[in-house]
Coordinates of C-alpha atoms in Angstrom, one line a residue:
X23 CA 10.5 -11.2 -6.7
X24 CA 14.0 -11.2 -5.4
X25 CA 14.4 -11.5 -1.7
X26 CA 15.2 -8.0 -0.2
X27 CA 18.5 -7.3 1.6
X28 CA 18.7 -9.0 5.0
X29 CA 20.2 -7.8 8.2
X30 CA 23.0 -10.3 7.8
X31 CA 24.1 -8.8 4.5
X32 CA 24.5 -5.3 6.1
X33 CA 25.6 -5.9 9.6
X34 CA 28.3 -8.3 10.8
X35 CA 27.2 -11.2 12.9
X36 CA 27.1 -10.4 16.6
X37 CA 30.0 -11.7 18.7
X38 CA 29.5 -14.9 20.7
X39 CA 28.8 -14.2 24.4
X40 CA 30.1 -16.1 27.4
X41 CA 29.4 -19.7 28.1
X42 CA 29.6 -22.9 26.2
X43 CA 27.1 -24.4 23.8
X44 CA 23.7 -24.4 25.4
X45 CA 24.8 -22.5 28.5
X46 CA 23.0 -19.3 29.6
X47 CA 25.0 -16.0 29.3
X48 CA 26.5 -14.6 32.4
X49 CA 24.2 -11.9 34.0
X50 CA 25.8 -9.1 36.0
X51 CA 23.1 -8.1 38.5
X52 CA 24.6 -4.6 38.8
X53 CA 24.3 -3.9 35.1
X54 CA 21.1 -2.3 33.9
X55 CA 18.8 -4.5 31.9
X56 CA 19.0 -3.9 28.1
X57 CA 16.4 -1.4 26.8
X58 CA 14.8 -2.9 23.6
X59 CA 13.5 0.4 22.5
X60 CA 17.0 2.0 22.7
X61 CA 18.5 -0.9 20.7
X62 CA 15.7 -0.4 18.2
X63 CA 16.5 3.3 17.9
X64 CA 20.2 2.4 17.2
X65 CA 19.2 -0.1 14.6
X66 CA 17.0 2.4 12.8
X67 CA 19.7 5.0 12.9
X68 CA 22.3 2.6 11.5
X69 CA 20.1 1.3 8.7
X70 CA 18.2 4.5 7.9
X71 CA 20.1 7.6 9.0
X72 CA 17.4 9.5 7.2
X73 CA 15.0 10.0 9.0
X74 CA 16.2 8.4 12.2
X75 CA 19.5 10.2 12.8
X76 CA 18.9 13.4 10.8
X77 CA 15.2 14.4 11.2
X78 CA 14.6 16.6 14.2
X79 CA 10.8 16.2 14.8
X80 CA 10.7 18.9 17.5
X81 CA 12.3 21.4 15.2
X82 CA 9.8 20.5 12.4
X83 CA 7.0 21.1 14.8
X84 CA 8.5 24.4 15.8
X85 CA 8.8 25.3 12.1
X86 CA 5.0 24.7 11.6
X87 CA 4.8 21.1 10.5
X88 CA 1.7 19.9 12.4
X89 CA 1.0 16.2 12.8
X90 CA -1.9 14.6 10.9
X91 CA -4.1 12.1 12.8
X92 CA -4.2 8.4 12.0
X93 CA -7.2 7.5 9.9
X94 CA -6.6 3.9 8.9
X95 CA -5.9 1.2 11.5
X96 CA -4.6 -2.2 10.3
X97 CA -5.4 -4.9 12.8
X98 CA -3.2 -7.9 12.5
X99 CA -5.7 -10.4 13.8
X100 CA -3.5 -13.3 12.6
X101 CA 0.3 -13.5 12.3
X102 CA 0.4 -16.8 10.4
X103 CA -0.8 -17.6 6.9
X104 CA -2.0 -20.8 5.2
X105 CA 0.0 -19.9 2.1
X106 CA 3.7 -19.4 1.6
X107 CA 3.9 -17.0 -1.3
X108 CA 7.5 -16.8 -2.4
X109 CA 7.6 -13.0 -2.6
X110 CA 5.6 -12.1 0.5
X111 CA 7.0 -9.1 2.3
X112 CA 5.9 -10.3 5.7
X113 CA 7.6 -13.8 5.6
X114 CA 10.1 -13.8 2.8
X115 CA 11.9 -10.4 3.0
X116 CA 14.2 -8.6 5.4
X117 CA 12.0 -8.5 8.5
X118 CA 11.2 -11.7 10.4
X119 CA 9.4 -10.2 13.3
X120 CA 6.4 -12.3 12.7
X121 CA 8.2 -15.3 14.3
X122 CA 7.9 -13.6 17.7
X123 CA 4.3 -12.7 17.4
X124 CA 1.4 -14.7 18.9
X125 CA -0.5 -16.5 16.2
X126 CA -3.8 -14.6 16.9
X127 CA -4.9 -11.4 18.5
X128 CA -6.7 -12.0 21.7
X129 CA -10.1 -10.4 22.6
X130 CA -8.4 -8.4 25.3
X131 CA -5.9 -6.9 22.8
X132 CA -8.7 -6.1 20.4
X133 CA -10.6 -4.4 23.2
X134 CA -7.5 -2.3 24.1
X135 CA -7.0 -1.4 20.4
X136 CA -10.6 -0.3 20.3
X137 CA -10.1 2.0 23.3
X138 CA -7.0 3.6 21.7
X139 CA -8.7 4.0 18.3
X140 CA -11.8 5.6 19.9
X141 CA -9.5 7.9 22.1
X142 CA -7.7 9.1 18.9
X143 CA -11.0 9.6 17.0
X144 CA -12.4 11.7 19.8
X145 CA -9.3 13.8 20.3
X146 CA -9.2 14.7 16.6
X147 CA -13.0 14.8 15.9
X148 CA -12.4 12.4 13.0
X149 CA -15.5 12.0 10.8
X150 CA -14.4 8.5 9.8
X151 CA -11.9 5.8 10.7
X152 CA -11.1 2.8 8.4
X153 CA -10.3 -0.6 9.8
X154 CA -8.5 -3.3 7.9
X155 CA -8.3 -6.8 9.2
X156 CA -5.0 -8.2 8.0
X157 CA -2.5 -10.9 8.6
X158 CA -1.1 -13.4 8.0
X159 CA -4.4 -14.7 6.8
X160 CA -7.3 -13.2 8.9
X161 CA -9.8 -15.8 7.7
X162 CA -8.0 -18.5 9.7
X163 CA -10.3 -17.1 12.5
X164 CA -13.5 -19.0 12.8
X165 CA -16.6 -17.3 11.3
X166 CA -18.2 -16.6 14.6
X167 CA -15.2 -14.6 15.8
X168 CA -14.2 -12.9 12.6
X169 CA -16.1 -9.7 13.3
X170 CA -15.1 -9.4 17.0
X171 CA -12.4 -6.8 16.6
X172 CA -14.6 -4.6 14.4
X173 CA -17.5 -4.9 16.8
X174 CA -15.2 -3.8 19.7
X175 CA -14.0 -0.8 17.8
X176 CA -17.5 0.3 16.8
X177 CA -18.7 0.0 20.3
X178 CA -15.8 2.0 21.8
X179 CA -16.2 4.7 19.1
X180 CA -19.9 4.9 19.7
X181 CA -19.2 5.6 23.4
X182 CA -16.3 8.0 23.0
X183 CA -16.7 9.6 19.5
X184 CA -20.3 9.1 18.5
X185 CA -20.0 11.2 15.4
X186 CA -17.2 9.1 13.9
X187 CA -18.2 6.5 11.3
X188 CA -16.3 3.2 11.2
X189 CA -15.7 1.3 8.0
X190 CA -14.1 -2.1 7.8
X191 CA -12.5 -4.4 5.2
X192 CA -10.6 -7.7 5.4
X193 CA -7.7 -8.4 3.1
X194 CA -7.4 -12.1 2.4
X195 CA -5.8 -14.6 -0.1
X196 CA -9.3 -15.9 -0.8
X197 CA -8.6 -19.5 -0.2
X198 CA -10.7 -19.7 3.0
X199 CA -13.7 -17.8 1.8
X200 CA -16.9 -19.8 2.5
X201 CA -20.6 -19.0 2.6
X202 CA -20.4 -19.0 6.4
X203 CA -17.5 -16.6 6.5
X204 CA -19.0 -14.3 3.9
X205 CA -22.3 -14.2 5.8
X206 CA -20.5 -13.4 9.1
X207 CA -18.5 -10.6 7.4
X208 CA -21.6 -9.2 5.6
X209 CA -23.6 -9.2 8.8
X210 CA -20.9 -7.0 10.4
X211 CA -20.6 -4.7 7.4
X212 CA -17.1 -5.8 6.6
X213 CA -16.1 -5.8 2.9
X214 CA -13.7 -8.3 1.4
X215 CA -10.5 -7.6 -0.7
X216 CA -8.6 -10.5 -2.2
X217 CA -4.9 -10.7 -3.2
X218 CA -4.4 -12.6 -6.5
X219 CA -1.7 -12.3 -9.2
X220 CA -4.0 -12.9 -12.2
X221 CA -7.0 -14.9 -13.2
X222 CA -5.2 -17.9 -14.5
X223 CA -3.2 -20.7 -12.8
X224 CA -0.1 -19.7 -14.7
X225 CA -0.2 -16.2 -13.1
X226 CA -0.2 -17.6 -9.6
X227 CA 2.7 -20.0 -9.5
X228 CA 4.3 -18.1 -6.7
X229 CA 1.2 -18.4 -4.5
X230 CA 1.5 -21.8 -3.0
X231 CA 0.8 -23.4 0.4
X232 CA 3.4 -24.7 2.8
X233 CA 3.7 -28.0 0.9
X234 CA 4.3 -26.2 -2.4
X235 CA 0.8 -26.9 -3.7
X236 CA -0.9 -24.2 -5.8
X237 CA -3.4 -22.0 -4.0
X238 CA -5.1 -20.7 -7.1
X239 CA -7.9 -23.3 -7.2
X240 CA -9.2 -22.5 -3.7
X241 CA -8.7 -18.7 -4.3
X242 CA -10.7 -18.9 -7.6
X243 CA -13.5 -20.7 -5.8
X244 CA -13.6 -18.1 -3.1
X245 CA -13.6 -15.2 -5.7
X246 CA -16.5 -16.7 -7.6
X247 CA -18.4 -17.0 -4.4
X248 CA -17.5 -13.4 -3.5
X249 CA -18.6 -12.1 -6.9
X250 CA -22.1 -13.3 -6.2
X251 CA -22.1 -10.8 -3.2
X252 CA -21.2 -7.5 -4.8
X253 CA -22.1 -5.5 -1.7
X254 CA -19.3 -7.3 0.1
X255 CA -16.7 -7.2 -2.7
X256 CA -14.0 -4.5 -2.2
X257 CA -11.7 -5.6 -5.1
X258 CA -8.6 -7.4 -6.0
X259 CA -4.9 -6.6 -5.4
X260 CA -2.4 -7.8 -8.0
X261 CA 1.4 -7.6 -7.9
X262 CA 2.9 -6.7 -11.3
X263 CA 4.9 -9.7 -12.7
X264 CA 7.0 -8.8 -15.8
X265 CA 7.0 -12.5 -16.7
X266 CA 3.3 -12.4 -17.4
X267 CA 1.4 -10.8 -20.3
X268 CA -0.1 -7.6 -18.9
X269 CA -3.3 -7.5 -21.0
X270 CA -3.9 -11.3 -20.4
X271 CA -3.4 -10.7 -16.6
X272 CA -5.9 -7.8 -16.6
X273 CA -8.6 -9.5 -18.7
X274 CA -8.3 -12.7 -16.7
X275 CA -9.0 -10.8 -13.5
X276 CA -12.1 -9.4 -15.1
X277 CA -13.6 -12.9 -15.1
X278 CA -14.0 -12.5 -11.3
X279 CA -16.0 -9.2 -11.8
X280 CA -13.9 -7.1 -9.3
X281 CA -15.3 -3.6 -8.6
X282 CA -11.7 -2.4 -8.5
X283 CA -8.2 -3.7 -9.3
X284 CA -5.1 -2.6 -7.4
X285 CA -2.0 -3.0 -9.5
X286 CA 1.0 -3.0 -7.2
X287 CA 4.7 -2.6 -8.0
X288 CA 6.8 -5.3 -6.3
X289 CA 8.3 -4.2 -3.0
X290 CA 11.9 -3.4 -3.9
X291 CA 14.5 -0.7 -3.2
X292 CA 18.0 0.5 -4.3
X293 CA 19.7 -2.2 -2.2
X294 CA 17.4 -4.9 -3.5
X295 CA 16.2 -3.8 -7.0
X296 CA 13.1 -5.3 -8.6
X297 CA 13.4 -8.0 -11.3
X298 CA 14.2 -6.4 -14.7
X299 CA 15.6 -3.2 -13.3
X300 CA 18.2 -1.6 -15.6
X301 CA 19.2 2.1 -15.9
X302 CA 17.5 3.8 -18.8
X303 CA 14.7 1.3 -19.1
X304 CA 11.2 1.4 -17.8
X305 CA 9.8 -2.2 -18.0
X306 CA 7.2 -1.7 -15.3
X307 CA 5.8 1.4 -17.1
X308 CA 5.6 -0.6 -20.3
X309 CA 3.7 -3.4 -18.5
X310 CA 1.3 -1.0 -16.8
X311 CA 0.7 1.1 -19.9
X312 CA -0.3 -2.0 -21.9
X313 CA -3.1 -2.4 -19.3
X314 CA -3.8 1.3 -19.2
X315 CA -4.4 1.4 -23.0
X316 CA -6.7 -1.5 -22.8
X317 CA -8.6 0.0 -19.9
X318 CA -8.7 3.6 -21.2
X319 CA -10.0 2.7 -24.6
X320 CA -12.5 0.1 -23.5
X321 CA -16.1 0.8 -24.6
X322 CA -17.5 0.3 -21.2
X323 CA -16.2 0.7 -17.6
X324 CA -15.6 -2.9 -16.5
X325 CA -13.7 -2.1 -13.3
X326 CA -11.8 0.7 -11.6
X327 CA -8.0 0.5 -11.7
X328 CA -6.9 2.4 -8.6
X329 CA -3.3 3.3 -9.8
X330 CA -4.5 4.9 -13.0
X331 CA -7.4 6.7 -11.3
X332 CA -5.1 8.1 -8.6
X333 CA -2.7 9.4 -11.2
X334 CA -5.5 11.0 -13.1
X335 CA -6.9 12.6 -9.9
X336 CA -3.5 14.0 -8.9
X337 CA -2.9 15.4 -12.4
X338 CA -6.3 17.2 -12.1
X339 CA -5.3 18.6 -8.7
X340 CA -7.8 16.4 -6.9
X341 CA -7.1 14.5 -3.7
X342 CA -6.1 10.8 -4.0
X343 CA -6.6 8.3 -1.3
X344 CA -3.2 6.7 -1.5
X345 CA 0.2 6.7 0.2
X346 CA 2.0 5.3 -2.8
X347 CA 1.7 8.6 -4.9
X348 CA 1.3 12.3 -4.2
X349 CA 2.3 14.3 -1.2
X350 CA -0.6 13.6 1.2
X351 CA 0.6 12.7 4.7
X352 CA 0.7 9.1 5.8
X353 CA -2.1 8.2 8.1
X354 CA -1.9 4.5 8.7
X355 CA -1.0 2.6 11.9
X356 CA -0.6 -1.2 12.3
X357 CA -1.5 -3.1 15.4
X358 CA 0.3 -6.5 15.7
X359 CA -1.3 -9.5 17.4
X360 CA 0.7 -8.8 20.6
X361 CA -0.6 -5.2 20.7
X362 CA 2.5 -3.5 19.5
X363 CA 2.0 -0.4 17.4
X364 CA 4.0 -0.4 14.1
X365 CA 4.3 1.6 10.9
X366 CA 3.1 0.4 7.5
X367 CA 3.9 -3.3 6.8
X368 CA 5.5 -2.5 3.5
X369 CA 8.5 -1.1 5.3
X370 CA 9.4 -4.7 6.3
X371 CA 10.8 -5.1 2.8
X372 CA 13.7 -2.7 3.8
X373 CA 15.4 -4.2 6.9
X374 CA 14.8 -6.1 10.0
X375 CA 12.6 -4.0 12.4
X376 CA 12.0 -1.3 9.8
X377 CA 8.3 -1.0 10.8
X378 CA 8.9 -1.2 14.5
X379 CA 8.2 1.8 16.8
X380 CA 8.9 0.5 20.3
X381 CA 5.3 1.4 21.2
X382 CA 2.4 -0.7 22.3
X383 CA -1.3 -0.2 23.1
X384 CA -0.6 -0.6 26.9
X385 CA 2.0 2.2 27.0
X386 CA 1.4 4.6 24.2
X387 CA -1.4 6.5 22.5
X388 CA -1.7 7.0 18.7
X389 CA -0.9 10.7 19.3
X390 CA 2.5 9.6 20.6
X391 CA 3.0 7.6 17.3
X392 CA 2.6 10.9 15.4
X393 CA 5.9 12.1 16.7
X394 CA 7.8 9.0 15.8
X395 CA 10.5 10.0 13.3
X396 CA 9.4 7.3 10.8
X397 CA 5.8 8.5 10.7
X398 CA 6.7 12.2 11.0
X399 CA 8.9 11.9 7.9
X400 CA 6.0 10.5 5.9
X401 CA 3.9 13.5 6.8
X402 CA 6.4 16.2 5.7
X403 CA 5.3 16.0 2.0
X404 CA 7.8 17.7 -0.3
X405 CA 10.2 18.5 2.5
X406 CA 10.9 14.7 3.0
X407 CA 12.1 14.2 -0.5
X408 CA 15.5 14.1 -2.2
X409 CA 16.6 17.3 -3.9
X410 CA 16.0 16.0 -7.4
X411 CA 12.4 15.0 -6.5
X412 CA 11.6 18.4 -4.9
X413 CA 12.7 20.1 -8.2
X414 CA 10.8 17.6 -10.5
X415 CA 7.8 18.9 -12.4
X416 CA 5.9 15.7 -11.5
X417 CA 6.5 15.9 -7.8
X418 CA 2.9 16.6 -6.9
X419 CA 1.7 13.5 -8.8
X420 CA 4.6 11.1 -8.1
X421 CA 5.3 12.4 -4.6
X422 CA 8.7 10.7 -4.7
X423 CA 7.1 7.3 -5.1
X424 CA 6.1 4.7 -2.5
X425 CA 8.2 5.3 0.6
X426 CA 9.7 1.8 0.9
X427 CA 10.8 2.0 -2.8
X428 CA 13.2 4.9 -1.8
X429 CA 15.3 2.9 0.6
X430 CA 19.0 2.4 0.3
X431 CA 20.9 0.5 3.1
X432 CA 23.0 2.8 5.2
X433 CA 21.3 5.9 3.9
X434 CA 17.6 5.5 4.5
X435 CA 14.6 6.8 2.7
X436 CA 15.6 10.1 1.1
X437 CA 16.4 8.8 -2.5
X438 CA 14.1 8.9 -5.5
X439 CA 12.0 5.8 -6.0
X440 CA 13.8 2.8 -7.4
X441 CA 10.9 3.0 -9.9
X442 CA 11.6 6.6 -10.8
X443 CA 12.0 6.0 -14.5
X444 CA 8.9 3.9 -14.7
X445 CA 6.8 6.5 -12.8
X446 CA 7.9 9.3 -15.1
X447 CA 7.0 7.3 -18.2
X448 CA 3.7 6.2 -16.7
X449 CA 2.6 9.6 -15.5
X450 CA 3.6 11.5 -18.7
X451 CA 1.7 9.0 -20.8
X452 CA -1.5 9.2 -18.7
X453 CA -1.1 13.0 -18.7
X454 CA -1.1 13.0 -22.5
X455 CA -4.2 10.7 -22.6
X456 CA -6.1 12.9 -20.1
X457 CA -5.2 16.1 -22.0
X458 CA -6.2 14.6 -25.3
X459 CA -9.5 13.3 -23.9
X460 CA -10.4 16.8 -22.7
X461 CA -10.1 18.3 -26.2
X462 CA -13.1 18.2 -28.6
X463 CA -12.7 16.4 -31.9
X464 CA -11.0 19.1 -34.0
X465 CA -12.5 18.4 -37.4
X466 CA -16.1 18.2 -36.2
X467 CA -15.8 21.3 -34.1
X468 CA -14.2 23.2 -37.1
X469 CA -17.2 22.3 -39.3
X470 CA -20.1 22.9 -36.8
X471 CA -18.7 24.9 -33.9
X472 CA -19.7 22.3 -31.4
X473 CA -19.0 18.7 -30.4
X474 CA -21.3 16.3 -32.3
X475 CA -23.9 14.7 -30.1
X476 CA -23.2 11.3 -31.7
X477 CA -19.5 11.5 -30.6
X478 CA -20.5 12.4 -27.1
X479 CA -23.0 9.5 -27.0
X480 CA -20.4 7.1 -28.4
X481 CA -17.8 7.9 -25.8
X482 CA -20.0 8.6 -22.8
X483 CA -19.6 5.1 -21.2
X484 CA -15.8 5.1 -21.5
X485 CA -13.2 5.9 -18.9
X486 CA -11.7 8.6 -21.2
X487 CA -15.0 10.5 -21.4
X488 CA -15.4 10.6 -17.6
X489 CA -11.8 11.8 -17.2
X490 CA -12.5 14.5 -19.9
X491 CA -15.6 15.7 -18.1
X492 CA -13.5 16.1 -14.9
X493 CA -10.7 17.7 -16.8
X494 CA -12.6 20.5 -18.5
X495 CA -11.7 23.1 -15.9
X496 CA -8.4 21.8 -14.5
X497 CA -6.1 20.3 -17.2
X498 CA -3.2 22.8 -16.9
X499 CA -0.9 20.4 -15.0
X500 CA -1.6 17.6 -17.3
X501 CA -1.0 19.8 -20.3
X502 CA 2.3 21.0 -19.0
X503 CA 3.6 17.5 -18.3
X504 CA 2.4 16.3 -21.7
X505 CA 3.9 19.2 -23.6
X506 CA 7.3 18.9 -22.0
X507 CA 7.8 15.3 -23.2
X508 CA 6.2 13.2 -25.9
X509 CA 3.9 10.4 -24.9
X510 CA 5.4 7.1 -24.0
X511 CA 4.5 4.0 -26.0
X512 CA 4.2 0.7 -24.2
X513 CA 6.3 -2.0 -25.6

């Protein structure tokens, strides 16, 4: 994936300050010390006027937009990684904040995070909070210490919010998975998700270590080990690569028996478009629809594909657990290794400091984060979208697309997704498939007045049949979208 726009390509270089090479700048004792939070607010307003210069959070609250509590907490237990993937949004895109982070989260920081999470859960009577151990590469931590942050949160929640259940996963590149680490994670009730770009070495040429050596072999060994522990296996995340055959990519991943596959669009925006982006074309929809057709018409359910299931749920008017589609409010907070509180990591693809809030565990609660303009904007639903998105018939499904994909330098996050054309083609095609699956076979019904039992038995194991059963009473939105436009055909 192309490197996103950097701060140097938008802002001029700062002027040199007094003193020769190597000398310290002159300090005026009478001048107030610089306020990092104020500088951060100025940066946000300059790069992203919407929401940072144009959204009045107090006015939104007065108008009735209530904040939604945080339900997912991403703990950055490690800020460094053993791989150097060429498209990584943490290390290879606009934000380089990782360089100033401690390599690992200390036990004291984890304990403070636990207190803040428990405080938030109690204040909002949350039935459940979800923890994600993240990095960097979280499995750089020794097996004996892996579960420490999760144990701290569970203990704090048990004291403060005993009715709140705590779930936990770890997201890893898989290269460091061992029997010892899996045993430690399983004992703590921590499930494992793995990032991989396909099930063959050719799919993973961008996933290399710091010496340029491929990471696939070690990741494949780790995944085969994980597949023997299905209770610990959360699934696989895969970034779409137009250079790879979509069906081959999908079927090669099935060799690792993932319970779910997350197909991710590359992090890109209007100032740094994705590879293959051209007006009037929808190459990412074509790629995804090739996988959808294979998955949808498979005779058995071999895995869940989250993107497709989320679109189907939204078409049927059901809730979907995603921030990449739909209008549900964002509910994720990130805690960095130094205890700073940030927004979703994916924002780091936009500009330097795009995820920063100026808040930390020592000085701020998660309730205070809810009024940060960046998070408040992501909880406004339709009101946060561009005018064209608000008027679109697909808005309740698309939701304007993933928030980072809407970014344009100097304007902010109130544009349609850079993947707008792809999302429209993808959603309309899936809407047609769901609508068709909900209809009984016309010829058989005409002859007998009922759906033949043999047909029902033949299709019962398929994805399409399960969608049809869910769709019987709620296909109106799918039918409208399908009727307005003919189905797309994957190329």
